[in-house]
């Protein structure tokens, strides 16, 4: 008995010291849908949103015998843009391969993807690290592939009664981007995904609003510090978990956070971490072990005989990139005088950056604060997107704030009112109408002096205290004026007017 408890204590002690020196190692595989009008190898439309199942199919994307795929040139151009934007080396020759496996979402029996000759290798993307500085996340490779079809399980995915297959997605062009295990926390993973999304949006090759437009597989392990040797090679101590099919940015952060807690508690208890595949259950925010132990599958890759290798290098130089998030961030700082934080936030999403540029004409600094701090916060709170906000209305609100015809506090009240209306009914009144309706026009001039007189008359004691040099009496009177006007007073103006009035007493 005593032996066991002694060894248990010793175990706990060693386990604790190890955990203290551990670090989290995360690598991502991100699949994004390239926003082309037609599929990767046929002319079927990719916009199936309002249509019934299996209405966007043809003999090619169904892989019927005797058909020949043809590469969608625009999809390749989009993929090259992505590879260039991710600072990758685009290979002289890349090739499509067949990945053979049997599954109902793949009626051909193989998926056309890229294997040993991907489009591009060896790039990087800059993100803000957890410590606040900039950090480069290395990109291992970028390749193109077609999406398989979609399975619809009837009667719940746990024990479906039967399963339907929809091939509308079969053949949709995807780009897969694989990172080196350079990320150190779920937050960094989310920052990477946000930056990647922004980059793809700036390139105009991606529509994040489309169903299934982004999927992430994440590799995560907790290793003793110093996991990488001088050459960047990993020395694995513990097993690595692959979390499959995460479909949102928030999901990635949540799934990884859960996995860290789970792995850390296993390490603490001295349990062995096996390399395994787990599924993320978005609704519950947990990962669960795959029911069947996924075997290391042999996909029998071989070059796709129906497609010639792609020779794209000559073409690359002619494909020009638009202004990307980093460049726009730098421009916002020089052109509009934005702080680094504001510039980073405002350029973090293409539509937000465009919105800011539209409304910045009123006053660049005022607009930066109101868009990056106030508006974004209110939108997030309501789970609304920036596209719902009309820039002209926001300009009207900013103008009233700049001219100080309403106070900051009233500005927030108007904004909240308008956003609530937008959320409820899809439209809203003008900011001017809202100000009048809520009676938020600023109390100033005679209006303000009237209120000051009332407050002075109601609190002779405080006035007398002030005259005797008790400074806190002043704040007491300010508070009462604020309360009476429901904050419709410019604090600086109030301080000045009240002081003048009291000193004159
Ligand atoms: Zn087709």
CSV table of C-alpha atoms and ligand atoms in Angstrom, one decimal:
chain,number,residue,atom,x,y,z
A,1,UNK,CA,0.0,0.0,0.0
A,2,UNK,CA,2.6,2.5,1.1
A,3,UNK,CA,4.7,1.6,-1.9
A,4,UNK,CA,1.9,2.4,-4.3
A,5,UNK,CA,1.1,5.8,-2.7
A,6,UNK,CA,4.8,6.7,-2.7
A,7,UNK,CA,5.2,6.0,-6.3
A,8,UNK,CA,2.0,7.8,-7.1
A,9,UNK,CA,3.3,10.9,-5.4
A,10,UNK,CA,6.6,10.6,-7.3
A,11,UNK,CA,4.7,10.2,-10.6
A,12,UNK,CA,2.6,13.3,-9.9
A,13,UNK,CA,5.8,15.3,-9.1
A,14,UNK,CA,7.6,14.3,-12.3
A,15,UNK,CA,4.4,14.8,-14.4
A,16,UNK,CA,4.1,18.3,-13.0
A,17,UNK,CA,7.6,19.4,-13.8
A,18,UNK,CA,7.2,18.1,-17.3
A,19,UNK,CA,3.9,19.9,-17.9
A,20,UNK,CA,5.6,23.1,-16.7
A,21,UNK,CA,8.0,23.0,-19.6
A,22,UNK,CA,5.6,21.9,-22.3
A,23,UNK,CA,4.6,23.8,-25.3
A,24,UNK,CA,1.6,23.5,-27.6
A,25,UNK,CA,2.4,22.6,-31.2
A,26,UNK,CA,-0.2,23.3,-33.8
A,27,UNK,CA,-0.2,22.9,-37.6
A,28,UNK,CA,-3.2,23.5,-39.9
A,29,UNK,CA,-4.5,22.2,-43.2
A,30,UNK,CA,-7.0,24.6,-44.6
A,31,UNK,CA,-9.4,23.9,-47.5
A,32,UNK,CA,-11.0,26.9,-49.2
A,33,UNK,CA,-13.4,27.0,-52.0
A,34,UNK,CA,-12.2,29.1,-55.0
A,35,UNK,CA,-15.0,31.4,-56.0
A,36,UNK,CA,-15.3,30.5,-59.7
A,37,UNK,CA,-18.6,30.4,-61.6
A,38,UNK,CA,-18.0,26.9,-62.9
A,39,UNK,CA,-16.5,23.7,-61.4
A,40,UNK,CA,-12.9,22.7,-61.7
A,41,UNK,CA,-13.1,20.2,-64.6
A,42,UNK,CA,-16.5,20.9,-66.2
A,43,UNK,CA,-18.9,23.7,-67.1
A,44,UNK,CA,-21.5,23.0,-64.3
A,45,UNK,CA,-22.4,26.1,-62.3
A,46,UNK,CA,-21.1,26.3,-58.7
A,47,UNK,CA,-24.0,28.4,-57.5
A,48,UNK,CA,-26.4,25.7,-56.4
A,49,UNK,CA,-27.7,27.4,-53.3
A,50,UNK,CA,-31.4,27.7,-54.2
A,51,UNK,CA,-31.5,24.5,-56.3
A,52,UNK,CA,-32.5,21.0,-55.6
A,53,UNK,CA,-29.9,18.2,-55.0
A,54,UNK,CA,-28.2,16.7,-58.1
A,55,UNK,CA,-29.3,19.5,-60.4
A,56,UNK,CA,-25.7,20.8,-61.0
A,57,UNK,CA,-24.2,17.7,-62.4
A,58,UNK,CA,-23.0,16.4,-65.8
A,59,UNK,CA,-21.2,13.3,-67.1
A,60,UNK,CA,-17.8,14.8,-66.3
A,61,UNK,CA,-18.3,15.6,-62.6
A,62,UNK,CA,-20.2,12.4,-62.2
A,63,UNK,CA,-17.1,10.6,-63.7
A,64,UNK,CA,-19.1,8.6,-66.2
A,65,UNK,CA,-17.0,6.4,-68.5
A,66,UNK,CA,-15.7,8.0,-71.7
A,67,UNK,CA,-15.8,11.6,-70.4
A,68,UNK,CA,-12.7,13.8,-70.2
A,69,UNK,CA,-12.0,16.5,-67.6
A,70,UNK,CA,-10.8,19.9,-68.7
A,71,UNK,CA,-9.1,22.3,-66.3
A,72,UNK,CA,-10.9,25.5,-65.4
A,73,UNK,CA,-8.3,28.2,-66.3
A,74,UNK,CA,-9.7,30.7,-63.9
A,75,UNK,CA,-9.4,28.3,-61.0
A,76,UNK,CA,-5.7,27.8,-61.8
A,77,UNK,CA,-5.3,31.6,-62.0
A,78,UNK,CA,-7.0,32.0,-58.6
A,79,UNK,CA,-4.8,29.3,-57.1
A,80,UNK,CA,-1.6,31.0,-58.5
A,81,UNK,CA,-2.8,34.3,-56.9
A,82,UNK,CA,-3.1,32.6,-53.6
A,83,UNK,CA,0.3,30.9,-53.9
A,84,UNK,CA,1.9,34.2,-54.8
A,85,UNK,CA,0.2,36.1,-52.0
A,86,UNK,CA,1.4,33.4,-49.5
A,87,UNK,CA,5.0,34.0,-50.8
A,88,UNK,CA,5.3,30.5,-52.2
A,89,UNK,CA,7.6,29.2,-54.8
A,90,UNK,CA,5.5,28.1,-57.8
A,91,UNK,CA,6.8,25.0,-59.3
A,92,UNK,CA,7.9,24.7,-62.9
A,93,UNK,CA,5.5,21.8,-63.5
A,94,UNK,CA,2.7,20.6,-61.3
A,95,UNK,CA,0.5,17.7,-61.9
A,96,UNK,CA,-3.0,16.4,-61.0
A,97,UNK,CA,-3.1,12.9,-59.4
A,98,UNK,CA,-5.9,10.4,-58.6
A,99,UNK,CA,-6.5,9.7,-55.0
A,100,UNK,CA,-8.3,6.3,-55.0
A,101,UNK,CA,-10.7,5.4,-52.3
A,102,UNK,CA,-14.2,4.0,-52.0
A,103,UNK,CA,-16.9,6.2,-50.4
A,104,UNK,CA,-20.4,7.2,-51.4
A,105,UNK,CA,-19.6,10.9,-51.8
A,106,UNK,CA,-17.2,10.0,-54.5
A,107,UNK,CA,-19.0,8.2,-57.3
A,108,UNK,CA,-15.9,8.1,-59.6
A,109,UNK,CA,-14.0,6.0,-57.0
A,110,UNK,CA,-11.2,8.6,-57.0
A,111,UNK,CA,-10.7,12.3,-56.3
A,112,UNK,CA,-8.6,14.5,-58.6
A,113,UNK,CA,-6.1,16.3,-56.4
A,114,UNK,CA,-2.4,17.1,-56.4
A,115,UNK,CA,0.1,14.9,-54.7
A,116,UNK,CA,3.9,14.8,-55.3
A,117,UNK,CA,3.9,17.8,-57.7
A,118,UNK,CA,1.7,20.5,-56.0
A,119,UNK,CA,1.2,23.9,-57.5
A,120,UNK,CA,3.5,25.7,-55.0
A,121,UNK,CA,5.7,25.1,-51.9
A,122,UNK,CA,7.6,26.9,-49.2
A,123,UNK,CA,5.8,30.1,-48.4
A,124,UNK,CA,4.8,32.1,-45.4
A,125,UNK,CA,2.1,34.4,-43.9
A,126,UNK,CA,2.7,37.0,-41.3
A,127,UNK,CA,0.5,37.1,-38.2
A,128,UNK,CA,0.5,39.0,-34.9
A,129,UNK,CA,2.1,36.6,-32.4
A,130,UNK,CA,0.7,36.0,-28.8
A,131,UNK,CA,3.5,38.2,-27.5
A,132,UNK,CA,2.3,41.1,-29.7
A,133,UNK,CA,5.0,41.2,-32.3
A,134,UNK,CA,4.9,39.9,-35.9
A,135,UNK,CA,5.5,36.3,-36.6
A,136,UNK,CA,5.9,34.3,-39.8
A,137,UNK,CA,4.0,31.1,-40.2
A,138,UNK,CA,5.6,28.9,-42.8
A,139,UNK,CA,3.4,27.4,-45.5
A,140,UNK,CA,4.5,23.9,-46.6
A,141,UNK,CA,2.5,23.6,-49.7
A,142,UNK,CA,-0.5,24.9,-51.7
A,143,UNK,CA,-2.4,22.6,-54.0
A,144,UNK,CA,-5.7,22.4,-55.9
A,145,UNK,CA,-8.3,19.6,-55.8
A,146,UNK,CA,-11.9,18.9,-56.5
A,147,UNK,CA,-14.5,18.6,-53.7
A,148,UNK,CA,-16.4,15.4,-53.4
A,149,UNK,CA,-20.2,15.3,-53.1
A,150,UNK,CA,-22.2,15.8,-49.9
A,151,UNK,CA,-23.9,13.1,-47.8
A,152,UNK,CA,-27.2,14.0,-46.2
A,153,UNK,CA,-27.9,11.6,-43.2
A,154,UNK,CA,-31.6,11.3,-42.5
A,155,UNK,CA,-32.6,10.8,-38.9
A,156,UNK,CA,-29.4,12.2,-37.3
A,157,UNK,CA,-25.8,11.6,-38.1
A,158,UNK,CA,-25.2,9.2,-35.2
A,159,UNK,CA,-27.6,6.5,-36.4
A,160,UNK,CA,-29.1,7.6,-39.7
A,161,UNK,CA,-32.0,5.6,-41.1
A,162,UNK,CA,-30.7,6.2,-44.5
A,163,UNK,CA,-28.3,8.5,-46.4
A,164,UNK,CA,-28.8,10.6,-49.5
A,165,UNK,CA,-26.1,11.8,-51.8
A,166,UNK,CA,-25.9,15.2,-53.4
A,167,UNK,CA,-23.3,15.7,-56.2
A,168,UNK,CA,-23.9,19.4,-56.6
A,169,UNK,CA,-20.6,20.0,-54.8
A,170,UNK,CA,-18.7,17.3,-56.6
A,171,UNK,CA,-16.0,19.0,-58.7
A,172,UNK,CA,-16.1,22.4,-56.9
A,173,UNK,CA,-12.6,23.8,-57.0
A,174,UNK,CA,-10.8,23.8,-53.7
A,175,UNK,CA,-7.4,25.0,-52.6
A,176,UNK,CA,-5.6,23.3,-49.8
A,177,UNK,CA,-3.0,25.1,-47.8
A,178,UNK,CA,-0.8,23.3,-45.3
A,179,UNK,CA,1.3,25.0,-42.6
A,180,UNK,CA,4.3,23.9,-40.8
A,181,UNK,CA,3.6,23.3,-37.1
A,182,UNK,CA,4.5,26.9,-36.2
A,183,UNK,CA,1.5,27.9,-34.2
A,184,UNK,CA,1.7,27.9,-30.4
A,185,UNK,CA,-1.9,28.5,-29.2
A,186,UNK,CA,-5.5,28.3,-30.3
A,187,UNK,CA,-5.5,32.1,-30.4
A,188,UNK,CA,-2.6,32.2,-32.9
A,189,UNK,CA,-4.4,29.6,-35.0
A,190,UNK,CA,-7.4,31.8,-35.1
A,191,UNK,CA,-5.3,34.8,-36.0
A,192,UNK,CA,-3.7,32.8,-38.8
A,193,UNK,CA,-7.1,31.8,-40.2
A,194,UNK,CA,-8.4,35.4,-40.0
A,195,UNK,CA,-5.3,36.6,-41.8
A,196,UNK,CA,-5.7,33.9,-44.4
A,197,UNK,CA,-9.3,34.7,-45.0
A,198,UNK,CA,-8.5,38.4,-45.3
A,199,UNK,CA,-5.8,37.6,-47.8
A,200,UNK,CA,-8.1,35.4,-49.9
A,201,UNK,CA,-10.9,38.1,-49.8
A,202,UNK,CA,-8.5,40.8,-50.9
A,203,UNK,CA,-7.5,38.6,-53.8
A,204,UNK,CA,-11.2,38.3,-54.6
A,205,UNK,CA,-10.9,34.5,-55.1
A,206,UNK,CA,-13.0,33.5,-52.1
A,207,UNK,CA,-16.5,34.1,-50.7
A,208,UNK,CA,-16.6,33.4,-47.0
A,209,UNK,CA,-20.4,33.6,-46.9
A,210,UNK,CA,-20.8,30.5,-49.0
A,211,UNK,CA,-21.7,27.2,-47.4
A,212,UNK,CA,-18.7,24.9,-47.0
A,213,UNK,CA,-16.3,27.6,-48.2
A,214,UNK,CA,-13.8,26.8,-45.5
A,215,UNK,CA,-12.8,23.7,-43.7
A,216,UNK,CA,-9.9,23.1,-41.4
A,217,UNK,CA,-8.1,20.0,-40.1
A,218,UNK,CA,-5.8,20.8,-37.2
A,219,UNK,CA,-2.8,18.9,-35.9
A,220,UNK,CA,-2.1,19.4,-32.3
A,221,UNK,CA,0.3,18.0,-29.7
A,222,UNK,CA,1.8,19.0,-26.4
A,223,UNK,CA,5.6,18.4,-26.4
A,224,UNK,CA,8.4,19.1,-24.0
A,225,UNK,CA,9.8,22.5,-24.8
A,226,UNK,CA,12.6,22.4,-27.4
A,227,UNK,CA,10.5,20.2,-29.6
A,228,UNK,CA,12.2,21.6,-32.6
A,229,UNK,CA,15.9,21.1,-33.1
A,230,UNK,CA,18.2,23.7,-34.8
A,231,UNK,CA,17.0,22.5,-38.2
A,232,UNK,CA,13.3,23.0,-37.4
A,233,UNK,CA,12.8,19.2,-37.3
A,234,UNK,CA,10.4,17.9,-34.6
A,235,UNK,CA,11.5,15.4,-32.0
A,236,UNK,CA,8.2,13.8,-31.1
A,237,UNK,CA,7.7,12.7,-27.5
A,238,UNK,CA,4.0,12.3,-27.4
A,239,UNK,CA,1.3,11.4,-29.9
A,240,UNK,CA,-0.3,13.9,-32.1
A,241,UNK,CA,-4.0,14.4,-32.6
A,242,UNK,CA,-5.6,15.4,-35.8
A,243,UNK,CA,-8.9,17.2,-35.4
A,244,UNK,CA,-11.0,16.7,-38.6
A,245,UNK,CA,-13.4,18.9,-40.4
A,246,UNK,CA,-13.7,22.1,-38.4
A,247,UNK,CA,-15.9,24.4,-40.4
A,248,UNK,CA,-15.5,27.8,-38.7
A,249,UNK,CA,-12.8,30.1,-37.3
A,250,UNK,CA,-14.4,30.1,-33.9
A,251,UNK,CA,-14.7,26.3,-34.1
A,252,UNK,CA,-11.0,26.0,-34.7
A,253,UNK,CA,-10.2,28.0,-31.6
A,254,UNK,CA,-12.7,26.1,-29.5
A,255,UNK,CA,-11.7,22.7,-30.7
A,256,UNK,CA,-8.0,23.3,-30.1
A,257,UNK,CA,-8.7,24.8,-26.6
A,258,UNK,CA,-10.7,21.7,-25.7
A,259,UNK,CA,-8.0,19.4,-27.0
A,260,UNK,CA,-5.2,21.2,-25.0
A,261,UNK,CA,-7.2,20.8,-21.8
A,262,UNK,CA,-7.8,17.1,-22.5
A,263,UNK,CA,-4.2,16.4,-23.4
A,264,UNK,CA,-2.8,18.3,-20.5
A,265,UNK,CA,-5.1,16.4,-18.1
A,266,UNK,CA,-3.9,13.1,-19.6
A,267,UNK,CA,-0.3,14.1,-19.2
A,268,UNK,CA,-0.9,15.1,-15.6
A,269,UNK,CA,-2.4,11.7,-14.9
A,270,UNK,CA,0.6,10.0,-16.5
A,271,UNK,CA,-1.5,8.6,-19.4
A,272,UNK,CA,0.0,7.9,-22.8
A,273,UNK,CA,-1.1,10.1,-25.7
A,274,UNK,CA,-1.6,8.1,-28.8
A,275,UNK,CA,-1.5,9.6,-32.3
A,276,UNK,CA,-5.1,9.6,-33.4
A,277,UNK,CA,-7.8,11.3,-35.4
A,278,UNK,CA,-10.6,13.0,-33.5
A,279,UNK,CA,-13.8,14.7,-34.7
A,280,UNK,CA,-14.8,18.2,-33.6
A,281,UNK,CA,-18.4,18.4,-32.4
A,282,UNK,CA,-19.2,22.1,-33.0
A,283,UNK,CA,-22.5,22.1,-31.0
A,284,UNK,CA,-20.8,20.8,-27.8
A,285,UNK,CA,-17.4,22.3,-28.4
A,286,UNK,CA,-15.6,19.0,-27.8
A,287,UNK,CA,-13.6,16.5,-29.8
A,288,UNK,CA,-14.5,12.9,-29.8
A,289,UNK,CA,-12.5,9.8,-30.8
A,290,UNK,CA,-13.3,8.4,-34.2
A,291,UNK,CA,-15.5,5.3,-33.9
A,292,UNK,CA,-13.4,3.3,-36.3
A,293,UNK,CA,-9.6,3.4,-35.9
A,294,UNK,CA,-8.7,5.1,-39.1
A,295,UNK,CA,-6.0,3.0,-40.7
A,296,UNK,CA,-3.2,4.6,-42.6
A,297,UNK,CA,-4.9,4.4,-45.9
A,298,UNK,CA,-3.2,3.5,-49.1
A,299,UNK,CA,-4.7,5.8,-51.7
A,300,UNK,CA,-2.7,4.4,-54.6
A,301,UNK,CA,-2.0,7.9,-56.0
A,302,UNK,CA,-1.0,8.0,-59.6
A,303,UNK,CA,-0.8,10.8,-62.1
A,304,UNK,CA,-4.2,11.7,-63.6
A,305,UNK,CA,-3.9,10.2,-67.2
A,306,UNK,CA,-6.6,12.5,-68.6
A,307,UNK,CA,-5.0,15.8,-67.7
A,308,UNK,CA,-1.6,17.1,-68.9
A,309,UNK,CA,0.8,18.5,-66.3
A,310,UNK,CA,0.3,22.2,-65.7
A,311,UNK,CA,3.1,24.5,-66.9
A,312,UNK,CA,2.3,27.7,-65.2
A,313,UNK,CA,5.5,29.4,-64.4
A,314,UNK,CA,5.6,31.5,-67.6
A,315,UNK,CA,2.1,32.7,-66.8
A,316,UNK,CA,2.8,33.6,-63.2
A,317,UNK,CA,4.6,36.9,-63.8
A,318,UNK,CA,1.6,38.2,-65.7
A,319,UNK,CA,-0.8,37.5,-62.8
A,320,UNK,CA,-0.7,40.7,-60.7
A,321,UNK,CA,-1.7,40.9,-57.1
A,322,UNK,CA,-4.0,43.6,-55.7
A,323,UNK,CA,-3.1,45.5,-52.5
A,324,UNK,CA,-3.0,42.9,-49.7
A,325,UNK,CA,-3.8,43.3,-46.0
A,326,UNK,CA,-0.3,44.2,-44.9
A,327,UNK,CA,0.2,46.8,-47.5
A,328,UNK,CA,-3.2,48.3,-46.8
A,329,UNK,CA,-2.5,48.3,-43.1
A,330,UNK,CA,0.7,50.3,-43.8
A,331,UNK,CA,-1.2,52.7,-46.1
A,332,UNK,CA,-3.9,53.3,-43.4
A,333,UNK,CA,-1.2,54.3,-41.0
A,334,UNK,CA,0.4,56.8,-43.3
A,335,UNK,CA,-2.6,58.0,-45.3
A,336,UNK,CA,-5.1,58.3,-42.4
A,337,UNK,CA,-2.8,58.4,-39.4
A,338,UNK,CA,-4.4,55.3,-37.9
A,339,UNK,CA,-2.7,53.6,-34.9
A,340,UNK,CA,-1.2,50.2,-35.5
A,341,UNK,CA,-4.1,48.5,-33.6
A,342,UNK,CA,-6.8,50.4,-35.5
A,343,UNK,CA,-5.1,49.8,-38.9
A,344,UNK,CA,-4.8,46.1,-38.1
A,345,UNK,CA,-8.5,45.8,-37.1
A,346,UNK,CA,-9.7,47.9,-40.0
A,347,UNK,CA,-7.8,46.0,-42.7
A,348,UNK,CA,-8.6,42.6,-41.1
A,349,UNK,CA,-11.6,42.2,-43.4
A,350,UNK,CA,-11.9,43.5,-46.9
A,351,UNK,CA,-15.4,44.8,-46.5
A,352,UNK,CA,-14.5,46.6,-43.3
A,353,UNK,CA,-11.5,48.2,-44.9
A,354,UNK,CA,-13.7,49.4,-47.8
A,355,UNK,CA,-16.3,50.7,-45.4
A,356,UNK,CA,-13.7,52.7,-43.4
A,357,UNK,CA,-12.3,54.3,-46.6
A,358,UNK,CA,-15.8,55.4,-47.6
A,359,UNK,CA,-16.6,57.0,-44.2
A,360,UNK,CA,-13.1,58.4,-43.5
A,361,UNK,CA,-13.7,61.6,-45.4
A,362,UNK,CA,-15.7,63.0,-42.5
A,363,UNK,CA,-12.7,62.9,-40.2
A,364,UNK,CA,-10.1,60.0,-40.5
A,365,UNK,CA,-9.3,59.8,-36.8
A,366,UNK,CA,-12.8,60.1,-35.6
A,367,UNK,CA,-14.0,57.5,-38.1
A,368,UNK,CA,-11.2,55.1,-37.1
A,369,UNK,CA,-12.3,55.1,-33.5
A,370,UNK,CA,-16.0,54.9,-34.2
A,371,UNK,CA,-15.6,52.1,-36.8
A,372,UNK,CA,-12.9,50.0,-35.1
A,373,UNK,CA,-14.0,50.3,-31.5
A,374,UNK,CA,-17.7,51.3,-31.3
A,375,UNK,CA,-19.3,50.0,-34.5
A,376,UNK,CA,-17.5,46.7,-34.6
A,377,UNK,CA,-18.2,46.0,-30.9
A,378,UNK,CA,-21.9,46.7,-31.4
A,379,UNK,CA,-22.0,44.6,-34.6
A,380,UNK,CA,-20.3,41.6,-32.9
A,381,UNK,CA,-22.7,41.9,-30.0
A,382,UNK,CA,-25.6,41.5,-32.4
A,383,UNK,CA,-23.9,39.0,-34.6
A,384,UNK,CA,-24.3,41.3,-37.6
A,385,UNK,CA,-22.0,41.9,-40.5
A,386,UNK,CA,-20.5,45.2,-41.7
A,387,UNK,CA,-22.3,44.8,-45.0
A,388,UNK,CA,-25.7,45.5,-43.4
A,389,UNK,CA,-24.6,49.1,-42.4
A,390,UNK,CA,-25.2,51.8,-45.0
A,391,UNK,CA,-22.0,54.0,-45.2
A,392,UNK,CA,-24.0,57.1,-46.0
A,393,UNK,CA,-26.0,56.8,-42.8
A,394,UNK,CA,-22.8,56.2,-40.8
A,395,UNK,CA,-21.3,59.3,-42.5
A,396,UNK,CA,-24.4,61.3,-41.2
A,397,UNK,CA,-23.8,60.0,-37.7
A,398,UNK,CA,-20.0,60.8,-37.8
A,399,UNK,CA,-20.8,64.3,-39.1
A,400,UNK,CA,-23.1,65.1,-36.1
A,401,UNK,CA,-20.3,63.8,-33.8
A,402,UNK,CA,-17.6,65.8,-35.6
A,403,UNK,CA,-19.7,69.0,-35.4
A,404,UNK,CA,-20.5,68.2,-31.8
A,405,UNK,CA,-24.2,68.6,-32.4
A,406,UNK,CA,-24.6,65.4,-30.3
A,407,UNK,CA,-22.4,64.0,-27.6
A,408,UNK,CA,-20.4,60.7,-27.8
A,409,UNK,CA,-22.8,59.1,-25.4
A,410,UNK,CA,-25.8,60.1,-27.6
A,411,UNK,CA,-23.9,58.8,-30.6
A,412,UNK,CA,-23.7,55.4,-29.1
A,413,UNK,CA,-27.4,55.5,-28.2
A,414,UNK,CA,-28.3,56.4,-31.8
A,415,UNK,CA,-26.0,53.7,-33.2
A,416,UNK,CA,-27.5,51.0,-31.0
A,417,UNK,CA,-31.1,52.1,-31.9
A,418,UNK,CA,-30.3,52.0,-35.7
A,419,UNK,CA,-28.6,48.6,-35.5
A,420,UNK,CA,-31.5,47.1,-33.5
A,421,UNK,CA,-33.9,48.4,-36.2
A,422,UNK,CA,-31.6,46.9,-38.9
A,423,UNK,CA,-31.5,43.6,-37.2
A,424,UNK,CA,-35.2,43.4,-36.6
A,425,UNK,CA,-36.5,44.7,-40.0
A,426,UNK,CA,-33.5,45.0,-42.4
A,427,UNK,CA,-33.9,48.8,-42.6
A,428,UNK,CA,-33.6,51.8,-40.3
A,429,UNK,CA,-34.5,55.5,-39.9
A,430,UNK,CA,-31.8,58.1,-40.6
A,431,UNK,CA,-29.5,59.1,-37.7
A,432,UNK,CA,-31.0,62.7,-37.8
A,433,UNK,CA,-34.6,61.4,-37.4
A,434,UNK,CA,-33.4,59.1,-34.6
A,435,UNK,CA,-31.7,62.0,-32.8
A,436,UNK,CA,-34.9,64.1,-32.9
A,437,UNK,CA,-37.1,61.1,-31.9
A,438,UNK,CA,-35.0,60.3,-28.9
A,439,UNK,CA,-34.6,64.0,-28.1
A,440,UNK,CA,-30.8,63.7,-28.1
A,441,UNK,CA,-30.0,67.1,-29.5
A,442,UNK,CA,-27.2,68.5,-27.4
A,443,UNK,CA,-28.1,70.8,-24.6
A,444,UNK,CA,-25.9,73.9,-25.1
A,445,UNK,CA,-26.1,77.7,-25.0
A,446,UNK,CA,-29.4,78.8,-23.3
A,447,UNK,CA,-30.6,75.2,-22.9
A,448,UNK,CA,-27.6,74.3,-21.0
A,449,UNK,CA,-27.5,77.4,-18.8
A,450,UNK,CA,-31.2,76.8,-18.0
A,451,UNK,CA,-30.4,73.4,-16.7
A,452,UNK,CA,-27.4,74.8,-14.7
A,453,UNK,CA,-29.6,77.4,-13.1
A,454,UNK,CA,-32.1,74.7,-12.1
A,455,UNK,CA,-29.4,72.5,-10.5
A,456,UNK,CA,-27.9,75.5,-8.7
A,457,UNK,CA,-31.3,76.4,-7.4
A,458,UNK,CA,-32.0,72.9,-6.2
A,459,UNK,CA,-28.6,72.4,-4.4
A,460,UNK,CA,-27.7,75.7,-2.6
A,461,UNK,CA,-25.7,73.7,-0.1
A,462,UNK,CA,-23.3,72.3,-2.8
A,463,UNK,CA,-22.9,75.8,-4.2
A,464,UNK,CA,-22.0,77.1,-0.8
A,465,UNK,CA,-19.5,74.2,-0.3
A,466,UNK,CA,-17.9,75.0,-3.6
A,467,UNK,CA,-17.5,78.7,-2.6
A,468,UNK,CA,-15.8,77.5,0.6
A,469,UNK,CA,-13.2,75.6,-1.6
A,470,UNK,CA,-14.7,72.1,-1.5
A,471,UNK,CA,-13.8,70.9,-5.0
A,472,UNK,CA,-15.8,67.7,-4.8
A,473,UNK,CA,-19.0,69.8,-4.7
A,474,UNK,CA,-18.3,70.8,-8.3
A,475,UNK,CA,-18.4,67.1,-9.5
A,476,UNK,CA,-21.6,66.7,-7.5
A,477,UNK,CA,-23.2,69.6,-9.5
A,478,UNK,CA,-21.8,68.2,-12.8
A,479,UNK,CA,-23.4,64.9,-12.0
A,480,UNK,CA,-26.8,66.5,-11.5
A,481,UNK,CA,-26.6,68.4,-14.8
A,482,UNK,CA,-25.6,65.2,-16.6
A,483,UNK,CA,-28.6,63.4,-15.0
A,484,UNK,CA,-31.1,66.1,-15.9
A,485,UNK,CA,-29.9,66.2,-19.5
A,486,UNK,CA,-29.5,62.4,-19.8
A,487,UNK,CA,-25.9,62.9,-20.9
A,488,UNK,CA,-26.7,65.3,-23.7
A,489,UNK,CA,-24.0,67.7,-22.7
A,490,UNK,CA,-20.4,68.0,-23.9
A,491,UNK,CA,-18.4,67.5,-20.7
A,492,UNK,CA,-15.8,70.1,-21.6
A,493,UNK,CA,-18.5,72.7,-22.4
A,494,UNK,CA,-20.3,71.9,-19.2
A,495,UNK,CA,-17.2,72.2,-17.0
A,496,UNK,CA,-16.5,75.6,-18.5
A,497,UNK,CA,-20.1,76.9,-18.3
A,498,UNK,CA,-20.6,75.7,-14.7
A,499,UNK,CA,-17.3,77.1,-13.6
A,500,UNK,CA,-18.1,80.5,-15.1
A,501,UNK,CA,-21.5,80.5,-13.4
A,502,UNK,CA,-20.1,79.5,-10.0
A,503,UNK,CA,-17.1,81.8,-10.0
A,504,UNK,CA,-19.5,84.6,-10.9
A,505,UNK,CA,-21.8,83.8,-8.0
B,1,LIG,ZN1,-20.3,18.9,-64.3
